[in-house]
Amino acid sequence: MMKYKNSSPGIVVDRVITAQANSNIALVKYWGKRSIGEDCSDESLNLPANSSLSITFGDELSTITSIVFSEKLNEDEFYLNDKKIDLGEKEIQERFIVLSKLRGIAGTKLRARVVSRNFVPTASGFGSSASGMAALTFAAAKALGLGVETSRLSEIARIGSGSACRSLFGGFVEWKRGNESDGRDSVAKQLYQEGYWPELRLIVTALENPKKSISSRAGMRQTAKTSRLYKERIIGAEENVEALKAALREKDFEKVGEITMQDTMMMHAVMLDTRPPIMYLNDVSRETINTIEELNRKEGRIVAAYTYDAGPNAVILTLDKDFDKVMEALRKINGISKLIVPGIGRGARVLDESQSLIDPNTLLPLPGE
Ligand code: PMV
């Protein structure tokens, strides 16, 4: 890990800092970490086998996190959506390494109270780890007074959740694979701001029953160990990032759509090729794919493109001029409970005190509305 310069005025003890970060959807996906060896010194660094490229959602799909470092605290505390979370749980522990890393950089042992609220609509099925880890990293770095550039912070957020490093930025974001074994060059960078392509629209299909079968962390490990197609996928994904960057530069929707659909299906093919197979898509997902393919065939051009992460909900890309047509086709699908239309959003930012989730006087969590 690179050395950080603490050029800040220092830790703001007993002062609450609140930050917001939005979730993101990868058009070229990350599925698989590098294994220990030449280009990875530690698996917990979350170093990806391939680069990826995403769009940051609007505030509709986001997390707000307040944090306070205090001498009055004997241990870290975490409240999520008004519930106290056990920090002893393995998955939470792995994510909270982010706090220890930042504390190490700041040279402090102070404990923190963290209060988060996820604004990810129920049943959207979208994991909140990207927005959650980005908001936590950003808020904690500010509270610790670390004068660290956002791209460097993405190195820390990545450790909590790979996709979180992309959520520190708004708009169109690339996460470079990097080559260094300590991960210092595996960071996210913004390609274009959120207003770059105003005609581009996103639609999220929220399914009635979006059960998740296996965590992405465990799934990726399994794929790297057992899939024979995986090697091919790594090469393909890297090519897709380059092709997608060119298509985005030209704002060529058909090319963007084609690459997006191919990439998601390639990732799900590798998941199916894993032992035991990982199946995130269900009948409604497959019907959605068929609906979009049929619409594109009928129109004789790509009017919409689908992409699926580690779950059955689609994110559909389309352009303003075709939006109504695409919505009409999606409304006919049984099993979709809601169509959410998020904007393309900003990167992580600090919010003002009025949005704090922690009482500034008592330092206790404020109850939700
Ligand atoms: O953020 P993680 O480490 O849980 O991995 C996310 C992986 C996918 O969402 C499936 C793809 C991606 O690049 O976001």
Coordinates of C-alpha atoms and ligand atoms in Angstrom, one line a residue:
M1 CA 0.0 0.0 0.0
M2 CA 1.3 3.4 -0.8
K3 CA 2.4 5.9 1.8
Y4 CA -0.1 8.6 2.7
K5 CA 0.8 12.1 3.6
N6 CA -1.3 13.4 6.5
S7 CA -1.5 17.0 5.3
S8 CA -4.7 17.7 7.3
P9 CA -5.3 19.7 10.4
G10 CA -5.9 16.4 12.3
I11 CA -8.6 14.3 13.7
V12 CA -11.8 15.9 14.6
V13 CA -12.5 14.2 18.0
D14 CA -16.1 14.2 19.1
R15 CA -17.3 16.0 15.9
V16 CA -19.7 14.2 13.7
I17 CA -19.0 14.0 10.0
T18 CA -21.7 12.8 7.6
A19 CA -21.1 11.6 4.0
Q20 CA -23.3 10.2 1.2
A21 CA -22.2 7.9 -1.6
N22 CA -24.3 6.3 -4.3
S23 CA -24.3 2.8 -5.6
N24 CA -23.1 1.9 -9.1
I25 CA -23.7 -0.6 -11.9
A26 CA -20.8 -2.1 -13.8
L27 CA -21.2 -2.4 -17.6
V28 CA -17.9 -4.4 -17.7
K29 CA -17.9 -6.4 -14.5
Y30 CA -15.4 -7.5 -11.9
W31 CA -15.7 -11.1 -11.0
G32 CA -12.6 -12.7 -9.5
K33 CA -9.7 -11.6 -7.5
R34 CA -6.0 -12.1 -8.2
S35 CA -4.6 -14.9 -6.2
I36 CA -1.5 -14.7 -4.0
G37 CA 1.6 -14.7 -6.1
E38 CA 3.4 -12.4 -8.4
D39 CA 0.8 -9.6 -8.6
C40 CA -1.0 -10.0 -5.2
S41 CA 0.6 -10.0 -1.8
D42 CA -2.5 -10.4 0.3
E43 CA -6.0 -11.7 -0.8
S44 CA -7.7 -9.3 1.6
L45 CA -6.5 -6.4 -0.6
N46 CA -9.4 -7.3 -3.0
L47 CA -7.2 -7.0 -6.1
P48 CA -9.3 -7.7 -9.2
A49 CA -8.2 -10.1 -12.0
N50 CA -9.6 -7.6 -14.5
S51 CA -10.4 -3.9 -14.9
S52 CA -14.1 -2.8 -14.8
L53 CA -16.2 0.2 -15.9
S54 CA -19.3 1.5 -14.2
I55 CA -22.0 4.2 -14.0
T56 CA -22.7 5.7 -10.7
F57 CA -26.4 5.9 -9.8
G58 CA -28.3 9.0 -8.6
D59 CA -29.1 9.6 -5.0
E60 CA -32.1 7.3 -5.2
L61 CA -29.7 4.4 -4.6
S62 CA -27.3 5.6 -1.9
T63 CA -26.1 5.3 1.6
I64 CA -25.7 8.1 4.2
T65 CA -23.2 7.5 6.9
S66 CA -22.4 9.6 10.0
I67 CA -19.2 8.9 12.0
V68 CA -17.7 10.2 15.2
F69 CA -14.3 9.3 16.7
S70 CA -14.3 9.6 20.5
E71 CA -12.2 8.9 23.5
K72 CA -15.5 8.0 25.3
L73 CA -15.8 4.9 23.1
N74 CA -14.1 1.6 24.1
E75 CA -15.0 -0.2 20.9
D76 CA -16.3 0.5 17.4
E77 CA -20.1 0.6 17.1
F78 CA -22.1 0.2 13.9
Y79 CA -25.8 0.9 13.4
L80 CA -27.5 0.2 10.1
N81 CA -31.0 1.3 9.4
D82 CA -31.7 1.8 13.1
K83 CA -30.3 -1.7 14.1
K84 CA -27.1 -2.3 16.0
I85 CA -24.9 -4.7 13.9
D86 CA -22.6 -7.2 15.5
L87 CA -19.1 -6.3 14.4
G88 CA -17.9 -9.8 15.3
E89 CA -19.7 -11.2 12.2
K90 CA -17.1 -12.4 9.7
E91 CA -18.5 -10.5 6.7
I92 CA -18.9 -7.3 8.6
Q93 CA -15.4 -7.7 10.1
E94 CA -13.9 -8.1 6.6
R95 CA -15.5 -4.9 5.6
F96 CA -14.6 -2.9 8.7
I97 CA -10.9 -3.5 8.0
V98 CA -11.4 -0.1 6.2
L99 CA -11.7 1.6 9.5
S100 CA -8.5 0.0 10.9
K101 CA -6.6 0.9 7.7
L102 CA -7.6 4.6 8.0
R103 CA -6.8 4.7 11.7
G104 CA -3.4 3.3 10.8
I105 CA -2.8 6.1 8.3
A106 CA -4.0 8.7 10.8
G107 CA -1.9 7.2 13.6
T108 CA -4.7 6.9 16.1
K109 CA -6.4 4.1 18.1
L110 CA -9.6 6.1 18.7
R111 CA -12.8 4.1 18.4
A112 CA -15.7 5.2 16.2
R113 CA -19.5 5.2 16.3
V114 CA -20.8 4.6 12.7
V115 CA -24.5 5.2 11.9
S116 CA -25.7 4.4 8.3
R117 CA -28.9 4.5 6.4
N118 CA -29.3 2.8 3.1
F119 CA -31.6 4.5 0.6
V120 CA -31.9 1.5 -1.7
P121 CA -35.5 0.8 -2.3
T122 CA -36.8 -2.4 -0.7
A123 CA -36.8 -5.3 -3.2
S124 CA -34.5 -3.5 -5.6
G125 CA -32.2 -6.4 -4.8
F126 CA -29.2 -4.1 -5.2
G127 CA -26.4 -4.7 -2.7
S128 CA -25.6 -1.7 -0.7
S129 CA -22.0 -2.7 -0.2
A130 CA -20.7 -0.3 -2.9
S131 CA -22.4 2.8 -1.6
G132 CA -22.0 1.7 2.0
M133 CA -18.3 1.1 1.9
A134 CA -17.7 4.3 -0.2
A135 CA -19.7 6.4 2.3
L136 CA -17.9 4.8 5.3
T137 CA -14.4 5.3 3.8
F138 CA -15.2 8.9 2.8
A139 CA -16.7 9.9 6.1
A140 CA -14.0 8.2 8.2
A141 CA -11.2 9.8 6.1
K142 CA -12.7 13.2 6.6
A143 CA -13.3 12.7 10.3
L144 CA -9.7 11.5 10.7
G145 CA -8.6 14.7 9.0
L146 CA -6.8 12.8 6.2
G147 CA -5.9 14.9 3.3
V148 CA -6.0 12.1 0.9
E149 CA -7.1 12.3 -2.8
T150 CA -10.2 10.5 -3.8
S151 CA -8.3 8.1 -6.1
R152 CA -6.1 7.1 -3.2
L153 CA -9.2 6.7 -1.0
S154 CA -10.5 4.3 -3.6
E155 CA -7.6 2.0 -2.7
I156 CA -9.1 1.8 0.8
A157 CA -12.7 1.5 -0.1
R158 CA -11.8 -1.4 -2.5
I159 CA -10.7 -3.4 0.5
G160 CA -14.2 -3.2 2.0
S161 CA -15.9 -4.1 -1.2
G162 CA -14.4 -4.1 -4.7
S163 CA -17.2 -2.2 -6.4
A164 CA -17.1 0.5 -3.6
C165 CA -13.9 2.0 -5.1
R166 CA -15.9 3.1 -8.1
S167 CA -18.7 4.6 -6.0
L168 CA -16.3 7.3 -4.7
F169 CA -16.7 9.0 -8.1
G170 CA -19.7 10.1 -10.0
G171 CA -20.6 9.6 -13.7
F172 CA -18.6 7.0 -15.7
V173 CA -15.8 5.4 -13.7
E174 CA -13.0 3.0 -14.6
W175 CA -11.4 0.7 -12.0
K176 CA -8.0 -0.2 -13.4
R177 CA -6.8 -3.7 -12.5
G178 CA -3.3 -2.5 -11.8
N179 CA -0.2 -4.6 -11.6
E180 CA 1.5 -3.9 -8.3
S181 CA 1.2 -6.6 -5.7
D182 CA 0.4 -4.1 -2.9
G183 CA -2.6 -2.7 -4.9
R184 CA -1.4 0.8 -5.1
D185 CA -2.2 1.1 -8.8
S186 CA -5.6 -0.7 -8.5
V187 CA -7.6 2.4 -8.1
A188 CA -10.7 4.0 -9.6
K189 CA -10.8 7.1 -11.8
Q190 CA -13.6 9.1 -13.3
L191 CA -13.8 9.0 -17.1
Y192 CA -16.7 11.4 -17.5
Q193 CA -18.8 13.4 -15.2
E194 CA -22.5 12.6 -14.4
G195 CA -23.8 15.1 -17.0
Y196 CA -21.7 13.8 -19.8
W197 CA -24.5 12.0 -21.7
P198 CA -27.9 13.5 -20.7
E199 CA -29.9 11.3 -23.1
L200 CA -28.7 8.1 -21.5
R201 CA -31.4 6.6 -19.2
L202 CA -31.3 3.8 -16.6
I203 CA -34.1 1.6 -15.5
V204 CA -33.9 -0.9 -12.6
T205 CA -36.2 -3.8 -12.5
A206 CA -37.1 -4.6 -8.9
L207 CA -38.2 -8.2 -8.6
E208 CA -40.9 -9.5 -6.2
N209 CA -38.6 -12.1 -4.9
P210 CA -34.9 -11.2 -5.3
K211 CA -33.3 -13.9 -3.2
K212 CA -29.5 -14.0 -3.3
S213 CA -28.0 -17.4 -3.3
I214 CA -24.3 -16.8 -2.5
S215 CA -22.3 -13.7 -1.5
S216 CA -20.1 -12.3 -4.3
R217 CA -17.0 -12.7 -2.2
A218 CA -17.5 -16.5 -1.8
G219 CA -18.8 -16.9 -5.4
M220 CA -15.7 -15.2 -6.9
R221 CA -13.4 -17.4 -4.9
Q222 CA -15.2 -20.5 -6.1
T223 CA -15.1 -19.4 -9.7
A224 CA -11.4 -18.6 -9.7
K225 CA -10.8 -22.1 -8.2
T226 CA -13.0 -24.2 -10.5
S227 CA -14.1 -22.5 -13.7
R228 CA -12.3 -23.4 -16.9
L229 CA -13.8 -20.5 -18.8
Y230 CA -12.5 -18.0 -16.2
K231 CA -9.1 -17.4 -17.9
E232 CA -10.9 -16.5 -21.1
R233 CA -13.2 -14.2 -19.3
I234 CA -10.3 -12.2 -17.8
I235 CA -9.0 -11.5 -21.3
G236 CA -12.4 -10.7 -22.6
A237 CA -13.3 -8.3 -19.8
E238 CA -10.1 -6.4 -20.4
E239 CA -10.9 -6.1 -24.1
N240 CA -14.4 -5.0 -23.3
V241 CA -13.2 -2.2 -21.1
E242 CA -11.1 -0.8 -23.9
A243 CA -13.9 -1.2 -26.5
L244 CA -16.5 0.4 -24.1
K245 CA -14.2 3.4 -23.5
A246 CA -14.1 4.0 -27.2
A247 CA -17.9 3.6 -27.6
L248 CA -18.5 6.0 -24.7
R249 CA -16.1 8.5 -26.2
E250 CA -18.3 8.4 -29.3
K251 CA -21.5 8.2 -27.4
D252 CA -22.4 5.3 -29.6
F253 CA -25.3 3.7 -27.8
E254 CA -25.5 0.6 -30.0
K255 CA -21.9 -0.2 -29.3
V256 CA -22.3 0.5 -25.6
G257 CA -25.4 -1.7 -25.4
E258 CA -23.8 -4.6 -27.3
I259 CA -20.6 -4.6 -25.1
T260 CA -22.7 -4.3 -21.9
M261 CA -25.0 -7.2 -22.8
Q262 CA -22.1 -9.4 -24.0
D263 CA -20.1 -8.7 -20.8
T264 CA -22.8 -9.5 -18.4
M265 CA -23.7 -12.7 -20.1
M266 CA -20.0 -13.7 -20.2
M267 CA -19.8 -13.2 -16.5
H268 CA -22.9 -15.2 -15.9
A269 CA -21.5 -18.0 -18.2
V270 CA -18.4 -18.2 -16.0
M271 CA -20.6 -18.3 -12.9
L272 CA -22.5 -21.3 -14.5
D273 CA -19.2 -22.9 -15.3
T274 CA -18.3 -22.7 -11.6
R275 CA -18.5 -25.9 -9.4
P276 CA -21.0 -26.0 -7.8
P277 CA -22.7 -23.6 -10.4
I278 CA -23.7 -20.1 -9.3
M279 CA -27.1 -19.1 -10.6
Y280 CA -28.1 -15.5 -9.9
L281 CA -30.6 -15.2 -12.8
N282 CA -34.1 -16.5 -12.5
D283 CA -37.1 -16.9 -14.8
V284 CA -38.1 -13.2 -14.6
S285 CA -34.5 -12.3 -15.5
R286 CA -34.6 -14.6 -18.5
E287 CA -37.9 -13.2 -19.6
T288 CA -36.5 -9.7 -19.3
I289 CA -33.5 -10.6 -21.5
N290 CA -35.9 -12.2 -24.1
T291 CA -38.1 -9.1 -24.0
I292 CA -35.2 -6.7 -24.6
E293 CA -33.7 -9.0 -27.3
E294 CA -37.1 -9.2 -29.0
L295 CA -37.6 -5.4 -28.9
N296 CA -34.2 -4.8 -30.4
R297 CA -34.9 -7.4 -33.1
K298 CA -38.3 -5.8 -34.0
E299 CA -36.7 -2.3 -34.1
G300 CA -33.8 -3.5 -36.1
R301 CA -31.4 -1.7 -33.8
I302 CA -30.3 -1.7 -30.2
V303 CA -32.8 0.4 -28.3
A304 CA -32.1 -1.1 -24.9
A305 CA -29.4 -3.1 -23.2
Y306 CA -29.6 -5.2 -20.0
T307 CA -27.0 -5.9 -17.4
Y308 CA -27.1 -8.2 -14.3
D309 CA -24.8 -8.2 -11.2
A310 CA -24.8 -10.9 -8.6
G311 CA -28.6 -11.0 -8.5
P312 CA -31.8 -11.4 -10.7
N313 CA -32.6 -7.7 -11.1
A314 CA -31.7 -6.0 -14.4
V315 CA -30.4 -2.5 -15.0
I316 CA -31.6 -1.5 -18.4
L317 CA -29.8 1.2 -20.5
T318 CA -31.7 3.1 -23.1
L319 CA -31.9 6.6 -24.6
D320 CA -34.5 9.3 -24.0
K321 CA -36.0 8.8 -27.4
D322 CA -36.8 5.1 -26.8
F323 CA -37.5 5.3 -23.0
D324 CA -41.3 5.1 -23.2
K325 CA -41.2 2.1 -25.6
V326 CA -38.8 0.2 -23.3
M327 CA -40.9 1.0 -20.2
E328 CA -44.0 -0.3 -22.0
A329 CA -42.3 -3.6 -22.8
L330 CA -40.9 -4.0 -19.3
R331 CA -44.3 -3.3 -17.7
K332 CA -45.7 -6.4 -19.4
I333 CA -43.3 -8.8 -17.6
N334 CA -44.9 -10.7 -14.7
G335 CA -42.8 -10.8 -11.5
I336 CA -41.3 -7.3 -11.7
S337 CA -42.7 -5.4 -8.7
K338 CA -41.4 -2.0 -9.5
L339 CA -39.4 -0.1 -12.2
I340 CA -37.1 2.4 -10.7
V341 CA -35.6 5.1 -12.8
P342 CA -32.5 6.4 -11.1
G343 CA -30.4 9.2 -12.5
I344 CA -26.7 9.1 -13.2
G345 CA -25.2 10.5 -10.0
R346 CA -22.4 12.2 -8.1
G347 CA -19.4 10.8 -6.2
A348 CA -19.1 10.7 -2.5
R349 CA -19.5 14.0 -0.6
V350 CA -19.8 15.4 2.9
L351 CA -23.3 16.5 3.9
D352 CA -24.1 19.4 6.2
E353 CA -24.9 18.9 9.9
S354 CA -28.7 19.0 9.4
Q355 CA -28.4 15.6 7.7
S356 CA -26.5 14.0 10.5
L357 CA -27.6 10.6 11.8
I358 CA -25.8 11.2 15.1
D359 CA -26.9 13.7 17.7
P360 CA -24.0 16.2 17.9
N361 CA -24.5 16.8 21.6
T362 CA -25.0 13.3 23.0
L363 CA -23.1 11.5 20.1
L364 CA -25.9 8.9 20.1
P365 CA -27.7 7.6 16.9
L366 CA -30.7 9.7 15.9
P367 CA -33.8 7.6 15.4
G368 CA -35.0 7.2 11.8
E369 CA -38.3 8.8 10.6
Ligands
PMV1 O1 -18.3 -5.3 -4.6 P1 -18.0 -6.7 -4.6 O2 -16.7 -7.1 -4.1 O3 -19.1 -7.4 -3.8 O4 -18.2 -7.3 -6.1 C1 -19.2 -7.0 -7.0 C2 -19.2 -7.8 -8.2 C3 -20.3 -7.4 -9.2 O5 -21.3 -6.6 -8.6 C4 -21.0 -8.7 -9.6 C5 -19.7 -6.8 -10.5 C6 -19.2 -5.4 -10.3 O6 -18.1 -5.1 -11.0 O7 -19.8 -4.6 -9.6

